[in-house]
Amino acid sequence: MTSITIPISEETIRSLKVGDAVSITGTLFTGRDAVHKFLHDGGKLPPGVSFQDGIIYHCGPVVIKDEQGRWKVTAAGPTTSIREEPYQGAIIGEFGLRGVIGKGGMGDKTLAACQEHGCVYFHAVGGAAQVLAESIKAVRNVYFLREFGSPEAIWELEIENFPAVVTMDAHGNSLHKEIFAASQAALAKHL
Amino acid sequence: MQNLHASLLELIRRTSAEIPDDVQKAILDSLEREKKGTIAESALKIIERNIDLAKQKSQPICQDTGSIIFYVDCPVGFDQITFEETARGAVREATKKGFLRQNSVDSLTGLNDGTNVGPGSPTVHFHQHRSAELNVRLILKGGGCENVGAQYSLPNEKLKADRDLKGCRKVILDAVLQAQGKGCGPGILGVCIGGDRATGYEFSKQQFLRMLEDRNPNLELDQLEQDILQTANELGIGPMGFGGKTTLLGVKICAANRLPASFFVSVSYMCWAYRRQGVSLKPDGVIARWLY
């Protein structure tokens, strides 16, 4: 298990390989469909938000306000990443992301951007909303809550020992491509 | 209708936070089968821990609490309008309490009013029967697995799938291949052979009401179910698409009549976070027993 702390250096990211299990600590931002389309269309990040050397988490958490009026994340697993494929590569380049956390993997454009800019795709276990919410220690802020709604907003979260696996690295390797090709070949034998 | 409201709220809470026993057993069995020290095994261990945590904390197993689909078996003369109003009220309260995520978006404006109540949400399917029993089943189906559902029209030249069971087998396995880990596998397939575009998907989803370990009374469909399950688990897709032995936990197939011109095979995929529960209610709306 490799420990990763945000902000992440390019050197650290390029040292990671497909199959590496990691444990991530630091502050990250959630962002999914609405955020990706917005940024890709030329939208600006709110003041105080920077993705430079950071991680975006494809996640629409369940967040409720406790009795003291503080935000509390009660469920926070990853959402399917492939929907962001049209936008992700450009956003990695433009905003200096070092990591994307999601599930299901992404395509060739994102893989190429990871290689070019020094970024990796971390796969979290889909559906494991409680285990992953335990790694979220605090909600620091929320942006675009009214415009995009709670699941689609940018949540600034402090995470500690968040478990994930590198499934796309900065060297052009993708576990998802490998498994697809192998399973397609296996299926051909059964038809 | 205060009792009905409370019972439906409890049904929603339990469906969101507790995986049914038959599914939990299948997940634990698959954990035994995976090779030790693989990322497939560690994914299943996280899943196992997640199931325990959600139950213990009474919080959603998965943050995507999904489409809210009620299936109601009711006596003749049952007041469906009041039921639906009560169900909507229970959904609103369950959302406030965090059993459900604010998960329903106006498709035209993009606005999410945070209630989970709107056109098509929740969905209630009523079915009258000649019995005094009132049974309410609930499925919460997340978007990740819904997005990998697929509907094929046979013949399909690209897949060399003709209008027969062999052709059905080919397209169902293609759906498994295309889904990879995107639907949060290991998954469960609900399939309908036949029907029209709407009923095909509808009946495929109803297959998720079956117990995982049951067997199809139709021998041909039973064989197809077992064959797809075994073959899918030899493809090496594995939990989350990480590679491994468990790609599917179950396959459930039904058949519906079709038009001579149409031959649809509709495949719905359910993630491992298989949220399905049900209650039998007394006439006063109090829960008499749980159905799963």
GROMACS .gro file of C-alpha atoms in nm:
model
  483
    1MET     CA    1   0.000   0.000   0.000
    2THR     CA    2   0.145   0.336  -0.108
    3SER     CA    3   0.056   0.649   0.091
    4ILE     CA    4  -0.024   0.953  -0.119
    5THR     CA    5  -0.059   1.305   0.018
    6ILE     CA    6  -0.232   1.591  -0.165
    7PRO     CA    7  -0.082   1.811  -0.313
    8ILE     CA    8   0.096   1.548  -0.522
    9SER     CA    9   0.416   1.601  -0.717
   10GLU     CA   10   0.451   1.495  -1.079
   11GLU     CA   11   0.738   1.270  -0.977
   12THR     CA   12   0.521   1.081  -0.729
   13ILE     CA   13   0.245   1.039  -0.985
   14ARG     CA   14   0.482   0.909  -1.249
   15SER     CA   15   0.618   0.653  -1.003
   16LEU     CA   16   0.275   0.488  -0.974
   17LYS     CA   17   0.183   0.185  -1.184
   18VAL     CA   18  -0.138   0.006  -1.274
   19GLY     CA   19  -0.232  -0.231  -0.993
   20ASP     CA   20  -0.079  -0.022  -0.711
   21ALA     CA   21  -0.299   0.001  -0.404
   22VAL     CA   22  -0.289   0.348  -0.252
   23SER     CA   23  -0.413   0.528   0.056
   24ILE     CA   24  -0.481   0.897  -0.005
   25THR     CA   25  -0.477   1.183   0.248
   26GLY     CA   26  -0.538   1.556   0.202
   27THR     CA   27  -0.799   1.791   0.060
   28LEU     CA   28  -0.980   1.710  -0.264
   29PHE     CA   29  -1.278   1.835  -0.460
   30THR     CA   30  -1.574   1.641  -0.590
   31GLY     CA   31  -1.694   1.710  -0.943
   32ARG     CA   32  -1.909   1.513  -1.179
   33ASP     CA   33  -2.127   1.565  -1.486
   34ALA     CA   34  -2.237   1.927  -1.441
   35VAL     CA   35  -1.895   2.048  -1.321
   36HIS     CA   36  -1.707   1.883  -1.608
   37LYS     CA   37  -1.937   2.024  -1.873
   38PHE     CA   38  -1.926   2.367  -1.708
   39LEU     CA   39  -1.545   2.380  -1.693
   40HIS     CA   40  -1.509   2.241  -2.043
   41ASP     CA   41  -1.742   2.513  -2.173
   42GLY     CA   42  -1.505   2.775  -2.034
   43GLY     CA   43  -1.654   2.810  -1.684
   44LYS     CA   44  -1.423   2.935  -1.409
   45LEU     CA   45  -1.353   2.770  -1.078
   46PRO     CA   46  -1.484   2.970  -0.780
   47PRO     CA   47  -1.228   3.188  -0.596
   48GLY     CA   48  -1.024   2.981  -0.353
   49VAL     CA   49  -1.062   2.657  -0.548
   50SER     CA   50  -0.755   2.520  -0.725
   51PHE     CA   51  -0.712   2.176  -0.879
   52GLN     CA   52  -0.334   2.229  -0.928
   53ASP     CA   53  -0.148   1.915  -0.811
   54GLY     CA   54  -0.477   1.797  -0.667
   55ILE     CA   55  -0.743   1.533  -0.717
   56ILE     CA   56  -1.097   1.550  -0.848
   57TYR     CA   57  -1.333   1.288  -0.714
   58HIS     CA   58  -1.622   1.173  -0.934
   59CYS     CA   59  -1.872   1.156  -0.654
   60GLY     CA   60  -2.216   1.282  -0.562
   61PRO     CA   61  -2.222   1.236  -0.187
   62VAL     CA   62  -2.518   1.220   0.049
   63VAL     CA   63  -2.463   1.526   0.270
   64ILE     CA   64  -2.692   1.634   0.551
   65LYS     CA   65  -2.675   1.920   0.800
   66ASP     CA   66  -2.636   1.812   1.162
   67GLU     CA   67  -2.812   1.983   1.455
   68GLN     CA   68  -2.538   2.247   1.476
   69GLY     CA   69  -2.584   2.327   1.107
   70ARG     CA   70  -2.258   2.162   1.001
   71TRP     CA   71  -2.236   1.955   0.684
   72LYS     CA   72  -2.192   1.584   0.737
   73VAL     CA   73  -2.116   1.333   0.460
   74THR     CA   74  -2.311   1.015   0.525
   75ALA     CA   75  -2.241   0.826   0.201
   76ALA     CA   76  -1.974   0.897  -0.059
   77GLY     CA   77  -1.877   0.633  -0.313
   78PRO     CA   78  -1.757   0.703  -0.667
   79THR     CA   79  -1.982   0.752  -0.968
   80THR     CA   80  -1.917   0.608  -1.316
   81SER     CA   81  -1.632   0.806  -1.470
   82ILE     CA   82  -1.671   0.729  -1.838
   83ARG     CA   83  -1.939   0.997  -1.872
   84GLU     CA   84  -1.666   1.258  -1.822
   85GLU     CA   85  -1.453   1.114  -2.101
   86PRO     CA   86  -1.536   1.395  -2.348
   87TYR     CA   87  -1.410   1.656  -2.099
   88GLN     CA   88  -1.159   1.497  -1.861
   89GLY     CA   89  -0.842   1.512  -2.069
   90ALA     CA   90  -0.873   1.885  -2.136
   91ILE     CA   91  -0.953   1.954  -1.770
   92ILE     CA   92  -0.649   1.758  -1.653
   93GLY     CA   93  -0.429   1.970  -1.879
   94GLU     CA   94  -0.587   2.305  -1.808
   95PHE     CA   95  -0.624   2.279  -1.431
   96GLY     CA   96  -0.315   2.076  -1.346
   97LEU     CA   97  -0.488   1.775  -1.190
   98ARG     CA   98  -0.262   1.493  -1.068
   99GLY     CA   99  -0.536   1.245  -1.000
  100VAL     CA  100  -0.890   1.149  -1.080
  101ILE     CA  101  -1.085   0.920  -0.848
  102GLY     CA  102  -1.383   0.737  -0.988
  103LYS     CA  103  -1.507   0.398  -1.093
  104GLY     CA  104  -1.528   0.195  -1.411
  105GLY     CA  105  -1.224   0.354  -1.574
  106MET     CA  106  -1.195   0.601  -1.859
  107GLY     CA  107  -1.099   0.601  -2.225
  108ASP     CA  108  -0.811   0.679  -2.455
  109LYS     CA  109  -0.836   1.059  -2.441
  110THR     CA  110  -0.802   1.061  -2.064
  111LEU     CA  111  -0.526   0.800  -2.076
  112ALA     CA  112  -0.330   1.018  -2.320
  113ALA     CA  113  -0.379   1.326  -2.100
  114CYS     CA  114  -0.255   1.129  -1.797
  115GLN     CA  115   0.061   1.042  -1.987
  116GLU     CA  116   0.114   1.392  -2.123
  117HIS     CA  117   0.050   1.593  -1.807
  118GLY     CA  118   0.139   1.347  -1.530
  119CYS     CA  119  -0.188   1.228  -1.385
  120VAL     CA  120  -0.335   0.891  -1.283
  121TYR     CA  121  -0.678   0.738  -1.247
  122PHE     CA  122  -0.752   0.599  -0.903
  123HIS     CA  123  -1.031   0.342  -0.891
  124ALA     CA  124  -1.237   0.337  -0.573
  125VAL     CA  125  -1.480   0.054  -0.499
  126GLY     CA  126  -1.814   0.150  -0.648
  127GLY     CA  127  -2.104   0.132  -0.408
  128ALA     CA  128  -1.879   0.127  -0.102
  129ALA     CA  129  -2.031   0.452   0.019
  130GLN     CA  130  -1.994   0.384   0.391
  131VAL     CA  131  -1.634   0.262   0.392
  132LEU     CA  132  -1.534   0.561   0.179
  133ALA     CA  133  -1.739   0.809   0.384
  134GLU     CA  134  -1.540   0.694   0.688
  135SER     CA  135  -1.229   0.833   0.517
  136ILE     CA  136  -1.391   1.176   0.487
  137LYS     CA  137  -1.299   1.366   0.798
  138ALA     CA  138  -1.452   1.705   0.726
  139VAL     CA  139  -1.646   1.911   0.474
  140ARG     CA  140  -1.447   2.232   0.424
  141ASN     CA  141  -1.675   2.404   0.179
  142VAL     CA  142  -1.928   2.361  -0.099
  143TYR     CA  143  -1.954   2.548  -0.429
  144PHE     CA  144  -2.229   2.562  -0.694
  145LEU     CA  145  -2.474   2.401  -0.452
  146ARG     CA  146  -2.770   2.605  -0.573
  147GLU     CA  147  -2.677   2.594  -0.942
  148PHE     CA  148  -2.600   2.223  -0.973
  149GLY     CA  149  -2.779   2.065  -0.675
  150SER     CA  150  -2.619   1.865  -0.396
  151PRO     CA  151  -2.490   1.555  -0.583
  152GLU     CA  152  -2.345   1.769  -0.864
  153ALA     CA  153  -2.192   2.046  -0.652
  154ILE     CA  154  -1.818   2.085  -0.585
  155TRP     CA  155  -1.762   1.963  -0.231
  156GLU     CA  156  -1.425   2.040  -0.073
  157LEU     CA  157  -1.347   1.741   0.145
  158GLU     CA  158  -1.071   1.652   0.384
  159ILE     CA  159  -0.986   1.285   0.342
  160GLU     CA  160  -0.765   1.051   0.538
  161ASN     CA  161  -0.643   0.709   0.424
  162PHE     CA  162  -0.888   0.689   0.137
  163PRO     CA  163  -0.839   0.345  -0.028
  164ALA     CA  164  -0.808   0.316  -0.405
  165VAL     CA  165  -0.623   0.129  -0.678
  166VAL     CA  166  -0.434   0.279  -0.972
  167THR     CA  167  -0.604   0.140  -1.283
  168MET     CA  168  -0.470   0.393  -1.538
  169ASP     CA  169  -0.117   0.524  -1.495
  170ALA     CA  170   0.093   0.803  -1.645
  171HIS     CA  171   0.278   0.558  -1.871
  172GLY     CA  172  -0.010   0.477  -2.103
  173ASN     CA  173  -0.126   0.163  -1.922
  174SER     CA  174  -0.490   0.090  -1.846
  175LEU     CA  175  -0.616  -0.210  -1.653
  176HIS     CA  176  -0.957  -0.150  -1.813
  177LYS     CA  177  -0.820  -0.186  -2.165
  178GLU     CA  178  -0.635  -0.503  -2.066
  179ILE     CA  179  -0.936  -0.664  -1.901
  180PHE     CA  180  -1.167  -0.570  -2.187
  181ALA     CA  181  -0.936  -0.727  -2.445
  182ALA     CA  182  -0.881  -1.042  -2.236
  183SER     CA  183  -1.251  -1.088  -2.159
  184GLN     CA  184  -1.345  -1.030  -2.522
  185ALA     CA  185  -1.100  -1.301  -2.627
  186ALA     CA  186  -1.234  -1.535  -2.357
  187LEU     CA  187  -1.592  -1.474  -2.469
  188ALA     CA  188  -1.505  -1.552  -2.831
  189LYS     CA  189  -1.411  -1.904  -2.716
  190HIS     CA  190  -1.752  -1.953  -2.557
  191LEU     CA  191  -1.960  -1.851  -2.858
  192MET     CA  192  -5.264   0.659   0.685
  193GLN     CA  193  -5.013   0.745   0.955
  194ASN     CA  194  -4.921   0.376   0.993
  195LEU     CA  195  -4.873   0.334   0.619
  196HIS     CA  196  -4.646   0.639   0.610
  197ALA     CA  197  -4.434   0.502   0.894
  198SER     CA  198  -4.419   0.156   0.737
  199LEU     CA  199  -4.313   0.288   0.397
  200LEU     CA  200  -4.050   0.510   0.560
  201GLU     CA  201  -3.910   0.206   0.739
  202LEU     CA  202  -3.922   0.006   0.415
  203ILE     CA  203  -3.719   0.278   0.242
  204ARG     CA  204  -3.470   0.302   0.529
  205ARG     CA  205  -3.412  -0.069   0.543
  206THR     CA  206  -3.392  -0.109   0.165
  207SER     CA  207  -3.129   0.166   0.146
  208ALA     CA  208  -2.919   0.050   0.441
  209GLU     CA  209  -2.947  -0.330   0.450
  210ILE     CA  210  -2.862  -0.574   0.178
  211PRO     CA  211  -3.101  -0.871   0.157
  212ASP     CA  212  -2.970  -1.197   0.310
  213ASP     CA  213  -2.967  -1.390  -0.018
  214VAL     CA  214  -2.743  -1.129  -0.183
  215GLN     CA  215  -2.512  -1.099   0.116
  216LYS     CA  216  -2.464  -1.474   0.115
  217ALA     CA  217  -2.376  -1.471  -0.256
  218ILE     CA  218  -2.120  -1.194  -0.198
  219LEU     CA  219  -1.958  -1.382   0.091
  220ASP     CA  220  -1.942  -1.699  -0.123
  221SER     CA  221  -1.772  -1.506  -0.401
  222LEU     CA  222  -1.516  -1.366  -0.157
  223GLU     CA  223  -1.421  -1.726  -0.073
  224ARG     CA  224  -1.365  -1.804  -0.440
  225GLU     CA  225  -1.143  -1.508  -0.530
  226LYS     CA  226  -0.768  -1.557  -0.525
  227LYS     CA  227  -0.607  -1.424  -0.207
  228GLY     CA  228  -0.400  -1.110  -0.236
  229THR     CA  229  -0.565  -0.986  -0.556
  230ILE     CA  230  -0.732  -0.649  -0.598
  231ALA     CA  231  -1.053  -0.842  -0.671
  232GLU     CA  232  -1.032  -0.992  -0.323
  233SER     CA  233  -0.961  -0.656  -0.160
  234ALA     CA  234  -1.254  -0.499  -0.346
  235LEU     CA  235  -1.486  -0.770  -0.214
  236LYS     CA  236  -1.351  -0.720   0.136
  237ILE     CA  237  -1.431  -0.349   0.115
  238ILE     CA  238  -1.778  -0.442  -0.011
  239GLU     CA  239  -1.826  -0.682   0.281
  240ARG     CA  240  -1.718  -0.416   0.532
  241ASN     CA  241  -1.941  -0.162   0.361
  242ILE     CA  242  -2.246  -0.385   0.397
  243ASP     CA  243  -2.181  -0.422   0.772
  244LEU     CA  244  -2.115  -0.050   0.823
  245ALA     CA  245  -2.429   0.060   0.639
  246LYS     CA  246  -2.648  -0.169   0.846
  247GLN     CA  247  -2.483  -0.072   1.171
  248LYS     CA  248  -2.507   0.303   1.099
  249SER     CA  249  -2.846   0.282   0.928
  250GLN     CA  250  -2.707   0.479   0.635
  251PRO     CA  251  -2.720   0.419   0.258
  252ILE     CA  252  -2.514   0.124   0.133
  253CYS     CA  253  -2.444   0.332  -0.177
  254GLN     CA  254  -2.471   0.709  -0.211
  255ASP     CA  255  -2.667   0.664  -0.532
  256THR     CA  256  -2.995   0.564  -0.378
  257GLY     CA  257  -3.129   0.522  -0.725
  258SER     CA  258  -3.462   0.515  -0.901
  259ILE     CA  259  -3.733   0.448  -0.645
  260ILE     CA  260  -3.956   0.170  -0.775
  261PHE     CA  261  -4.249   0.033  -0.572
  262TYR     CA  262  -4.429  -0.288  -0.668
  263VAL     CA  263  -4.762  -0.319  -0.489
  264ASP     CA  264  -4.976  -0.633  -0.481
  265CYS     CA  265  -5.311  -0.517  -0.349
  266PRO     CA  266  -5.664  -0.645  -0.295
  267VAL     CA  267  -5.944  -0.556  -0.537
  268GLY     CA  268  -6.083  -0.212  -0.453
  269PHE     CA  269  -5.762  -0.087  -0.291
  270ASP     CA  270  -5.722   0.292  -0.279
  271GLN     CA  271  -5.423   0.340  -0.509
  272ILE     CA  272  -5.441   0.719  -0.505
  273THR     CA  273  -5.400   0.743  -0.129
  274PHE     CA  274  -5.120   0.489  -0.141
  275GLU     CA  275  -4.930   0.688  -0.400
  276GLU     CA  276  -4.972   1.013  -0.208
  277THR     CA  277  -4.848   0.843   0.108
  278ALA     CA  278  -4.553   0.691  -0.078
  279ARG     CA  279  -4.453   1.035  -0.207
  280GLY     CA  280  -4.470   1.173   0.148
  281ALA     CA  281  -4.255   0.886   0.277
  282VAL     CA  282  -3.999   0.950   0.001
  283ARG     CA  283  -3.980   1.320   0.095
  284GLU     CA  284  -3.919   1.236   0.459
  285ALA     CA  285  -3.668   0.960   0.379
  286THR     CA  286  -3.475   1.215   0.172
  287LYS     CA  287  -3.471   1.467   0.458
  288LYS     CA  288  -3.343   1.197   0.690
  289GLY     CA  289  -3.064   1.102   0.447
  290PHE     CA  290  -3.192   0.748   0.376
  291LEU     CA  291  -3.218   0.870   0.016
  292ARG     CA  292  -2.988   1.113  -0.164
  293GLN     CA  293  -3.138   1.424  -0.326
  294ASN     CA  294  -3.146   1.228  -0.643
  295SER     CA  295  -3.414   1.352  -0.878
  296VAL     CA  296  -3.338   1.613  -1.142
  297ASP     CA  297  -3.576   1.807  -1.369
  298SER     CA  298  -3.465   1.689  -1.712
  299LEU     CA  299  -3.546   2.021  -1.882
  300THR     CA  300  -3.416   2.278  -1.634
  301GLY     CA  301  -3.148   2.065  -1.468
  302LEU     CA  302  -3.278   2.173  -1.129
  303ASN     CA  303  -3.282   1.936  -0.834
  304ASP     CA  304  -3.543   2.047  -0.582
  305GLY     CA  305  -3.404   1.807  -0.325
  306THR     CA  306  -3.728   1.619  -0.258
  307ASN     CA  307  -3.698   1.314  -0.486
  308VAL     CA  308  -4.061   1.371  -0.580
  309GLY     CA  309  -4.151   1.473  -0.935
  310PRO     CA  310  -4.276   1.333  -1.264
  311GLY     CA  311  -4.184   0.963  -1.265
  312SER     CA  312  -4.036   0.969  -0.916
  313PRO     CA  313  -4.117   0.758  -0.729
  314THR     CA  314  -4.265   0.500  -0.965
  315VAL     CA  315  -4.543   0.278  -0.834
  316HIS     CA  316  -4.659  -0.039  -1.011
  317PHE     CA  317  -4.991  -0.172  -0.882
  318HIS     CA  318  -5.106  -0.525  -0.932
  319GLN     CA  319  -5.444  -0.640  -0.804
  320HIS     CA  320  -5.486  -0.989  -0.671
  321ARG     CA  321  -5.778  -1.185  -0.526
  322SER     CA  322  -5.636  -1.190  -0.179
  323ALA     CA  323  -5.675  -0.960   0.120
  324GLU     CA  324  -5.296  -0.926   0.148
  325LEU     CA  325  -5.117  -0.600   0.079
  326ASN     CA  326  -4.756  -0.661  -0.022
  327VAL     CA  327  -4.523  -0.373  -0.101
  328ARG     CA  328  -4.185  -0.439  -0.258
  329LEU     CA  329  -3.924  -0.172  -0.321
  330ILE     CA  330  -3.622  -0.160  -0.548
  331LEU     CA  331  -3.369   0.123  -0.536
  332LYS     CA  332  -3.167   0.100  -0.854
  333GLY     CA  333  -2.863   0.321  -0.897
  334GLY     CA  334  -2.765   0.503  -1.215
  335GLY     CA  335  -2.432   0.330  -1.269
  336CYS     CA  336  -2.594  -0.009  -1.319
  337GLU     CA  337  -2.895   0.138  -1.498
  338ASN     CA  338  -2.665   0.297  -1.755
  339VAL     CA  339  -2.514  -0.038  -1.856
  340GLY     CA  340  -2.853  -0.195  -1.927
  341ALA     CA  341  -2.897  -0.282  -2.294
  342GLN     CA  342  -3.173  -0.371  -2.535
  343TYR     CA  343  -3.098  -0.577  -2.845
  344SER     CA  344  -3.317  -0.624  -3.149
  345LEU     CA  345  -3.269  -0.961  -3.314
  346PRO     CA  346  -3.137  -1.055  -3.559
  347ASN     CA  347  -2.815  -0.867  -3.479
  348GLU     CA  348  -2.575  -0.910  -3.767
  349LYS     CA  349  -2.269  -0.773  -3.591
  350LEU     CA  350  -2.302  -1.024  -3.307
  351LYS     CA  351  -2.427  -1.299  -3.541
  352ALA     CA  352  -2.729  -1.335  -3.316
  353ASP     CA  353  -3.036  -1.494  -3.473
  354ARG     CA  354  -3.392  -1.511  -3.343
  355ASP     CA  355  -3.343  -1.813  -3.120
  356LEU     CA  356  -3.211  -1.894  -2.773
  357LYS     CA  357  -2.856  -1.916  -2.907
  358GLY     CA  358  -2.894  -1.561  -3.037
  359CYS     CA  359  -3.034  -1.451  -2.701
  360ARG     CA  360  -2.733  -1.603  -2.528
  361LYS     CA  361  -2.494  -1.411  -2.754
  362VAL     CA  362  -2.648  -1.072  -2.690
  363ILE     CA  363  -2.684  -1.126  -2.314
  364LEU     CA  364  -2.314  -1.217  -2.291
  365ASP     CA  365  -2.232  -0.914  -2.506
  366ALA     CA  366  -2.411  -0.698  -2.249
  367VAL     CA  367  -2.190  -0.848  -1.978
  368LEU     CA  368  -1.877  -0.780  -2.184
  369GLN     CA  369  -1.976  -0.420  -2.256
  370ALA     CA  370  -2.069  -0.354  -1.894
  371GLN     CA  371  -1.726  -0.468  -1.764
  372GLY     CA  372  -1.699  -0.316  -1.414
  373LYS     CA  373  -1.896  -0.001  -1.490
  374GLY     CA  374  -2.217  -0.129  -1.335
  375CYS     CA  375  -2.045  -0.207  -1.002
  376GLY     CA  376  -1.999  -0.578  -1.036
  377PRO     CA  377  -2.029  -0.847  -0.937
  378GLY     CA  378  -2.373  -0.785  -1.078
  379ILE     CA  379  -2.703  -0.960  -1.126
  380LEU     CA  380  -2.880  -0.972  -1.462
  381GLY     CA  381  -3.253  -0.940  -1.511
  382VAL     CA  382  -3.348  -1.029  -1.867
  383CYS     CA  383  -3.668  -1.031  -2.068
  384ILE     CA  384  -3.686  -1.213  -2.400
  385GLY     CA  385  -3.966  -1.057  -2.605
  386GLY     CA  386  -4.216  -0.788  -2.519
  387ASP     CA  387  -4.199  -0.440  -2.667
  388ARG     CA  388  -3.932  -0.178  -2.595
  389ALA     CA  389  -4.108  -0.059  -2.281
  390THR     CA  390  -4.240  -0.387  -2.138
  391GLY     CA  391  -3.916  -0.568  -2.222
  392TYR     CA  392  -3.721  -0.347  -1.984
  393GLU     CA  393  -4.007  -0.342  -1.737
  394PHE     CA  394  -4.025  -0.723  -1.712
  395SER     CA  395  -3.645  -0.748  -1.703
  396LYS     CA  396  -3.642  -0.530  -1.390
  397GLN     CA  397  -3.918  -0.734  -1.227
  398GLN     CA  398  -3.681  -1.031  -1.237
  399PHE     CA  399  -3.491  -0.858  -0.955
  400LEU     CA  400  -3.783  -0.938  -0.723
  401ARG     CA  401  -3.690  -1.307  -0.742
  402MET     CA  402  -3.472  -1.468  -0.476
  403LEU     CA  403  -3.115  -1.507  -0.593
  404GLU     CA  404  -3.102  -1.881  -0.526
  405ASP     CA  405  -3.438  -1.969  -0.684
  406ARG     CA  406  -3.455  -2.170  -1.005
  407ASN     CA  407  -3.656  -2.085  -1.311
  408PRO     CA  408  -3.959  -2.319  -1.345
  409ASN     CA  409  -3.914  -2.309  -1.722
  410LEU     CA  410  -3.645  -2.564  -1.802
  411GLU     CA  411  -3.508  -2.386  -2.109
  412LEU     CA  412  -3.480  -2.055  -1.929
  413ASP     CA  413  -3.330  -2.225  -1.624
  414GLN     CA  414  -3.058  -2.378  -1.842
  415LEU     CA  415  -2.993  -2.042  -2.006
  416GLU     CA  416  -2.967  -1.872  -1.666
  417GLN     CA  417  -2.714  -2.127  -1.538
  418ASP     CA  418  -2.518  -2.118  -1.863
  419ILE     CA  419  -2.490  -1.737  -1.872
  420LEU     CA  420  -2.388  -1.727  -1.505
  421GLN     CA  421  -2.115  -1.985  -1.554
  422THR     CA  422  -1.987  -1.843  -1.881
  423ALA     CA  423  -1.982  -1.484  -1.753
  424ASN     CA  424  -1.776  -1.597  -1.456
  425GLU     CA  425  -1.518  -1.748  -1.692
  426LEU     CA  426  -1.456  -1.417  -1.871
  427GLY     CA  427  -1.219  -1.282  -1.605
  428ILE     CA  428  -1.391  -0.943  -1.569
  429GLY     CA  429  -1.427  -0.983  -1.193
  430PRO     CA  430  -1.545  -0.752  -0.915
  431MET     CA  431  -1.539  -0.386  -1.031
  432GLY     CA  432  -1.382  -0.506  -1.356
  433PHE     CA  433  -1.052  -0.559  -1.170
  434GLY     CA  434  -1.017  -0.911  -1.311
  435GLY     CA  435  -1.116  -1.220  -1.115
  436LYS     CA  436  -1.359  -1.505  -1.088
  437THR     CA  437  -1.683  -1.332  -0.994
  438THR     CA  438  -1.836  -1.125  -1.269
  439LEU     CA  439  -2.199  -1.210  -1.194
  440LEU     CA  440  -2.381  -1.328  -0.881
  441GLY     CA  441  -2.698  -1.431  -1.058
  442VAL     CA  442  -2.899  -1.434  -1.379
  443LYS     CA  443  -3.279  -1.418  -1.394
  444ILE     CA  444  -3.461  -1.448  -1.726
  445CYS     CA  445  -3.825  -1.432  -1.826
  446ALA     CA  446  -4.003  -1.444  -2.159
  447ALA     CA  447  -4.296  -1.237  -2.284
  448ASN     CA  448  -4.485  -1.265  -2.608
  449ARG     CA  449  -4.366  -1.047  -2.892
  450LEU     CA  450  -4.497  -0.922  -3.222
  451PRO     CA  451  -4.399  -1.123  -3.528
  452ALA     CA  452  -4.196  -0.821  -3.644
  453SER     CA  453  -4.008  -0.764  -3.316
  454PHE     CA  454  -3.762  -0.972  -3.118
  455PHE     CA  455  -3.618  -0.772  -2.831
  456VAL     CA  456  -3.385  -0.898  -2.563
  457SER     CA  457  -3.378  -0.648  -2.277
  458VAL     CA  458  -3.103  -0.674  -2.020
  459SER     CA  459  -3.110  -0.490  -1.689
  460TYR     CA  460  -2.801  -0.496  -1.471
  461MET     CA  461  -2.818  -0.472  -1.093
  462CYS     CA  462  -2.505  -0.375  -0.902
  463TRP     CA  463  -2.376  -0.575  -0.604
  464ALA     CA  464  -2.547  -0.310  -0.388
  465TYR     CA  465  -2.873  -0.487  -0.464
  466ARG     CA  466  -3.131  -0.288  -0.277
  467ARG     CA  467  -3.454  -0.480  -0.270
  468GLN     CA  468  -3.691  -0.532   0.021
  469GLY     CA  469  -4.058  -0.588   0.079
  470VAL     CA  470  -4.322  -0.588   0.346
  471SER     CA  471  -4.658  -0.746   0.395
  472LEU     CA  472  -4.885  -0.490   0.558
  473LYS     CA  473  -5.182  -0.539   0.789
  474PRO     CA  474  -5.507  -0.362   0.690
  475ASP     CA  475  -5.418  -0.078   0.930
  476GLY     CA  476  -5.087  -0.025   0.747
  477VAL     CA  477  -4.860  -0.175   1.014
  478ILE     CA  478  -4.582  -0.408   0.895
  479ALA     CA  479  -4.686  -0.771   0.948
  480ARG     CA  480  -4.369  -0.931   0.809
  481TRP     CA  481  -4.069  -0.873   0.585
  482LEU     CA  482  -4.066  -1.047   0.249
  483TYR     CA  483  -3.690  -1.095   0.198
   0.00000   0.00000   0.00000
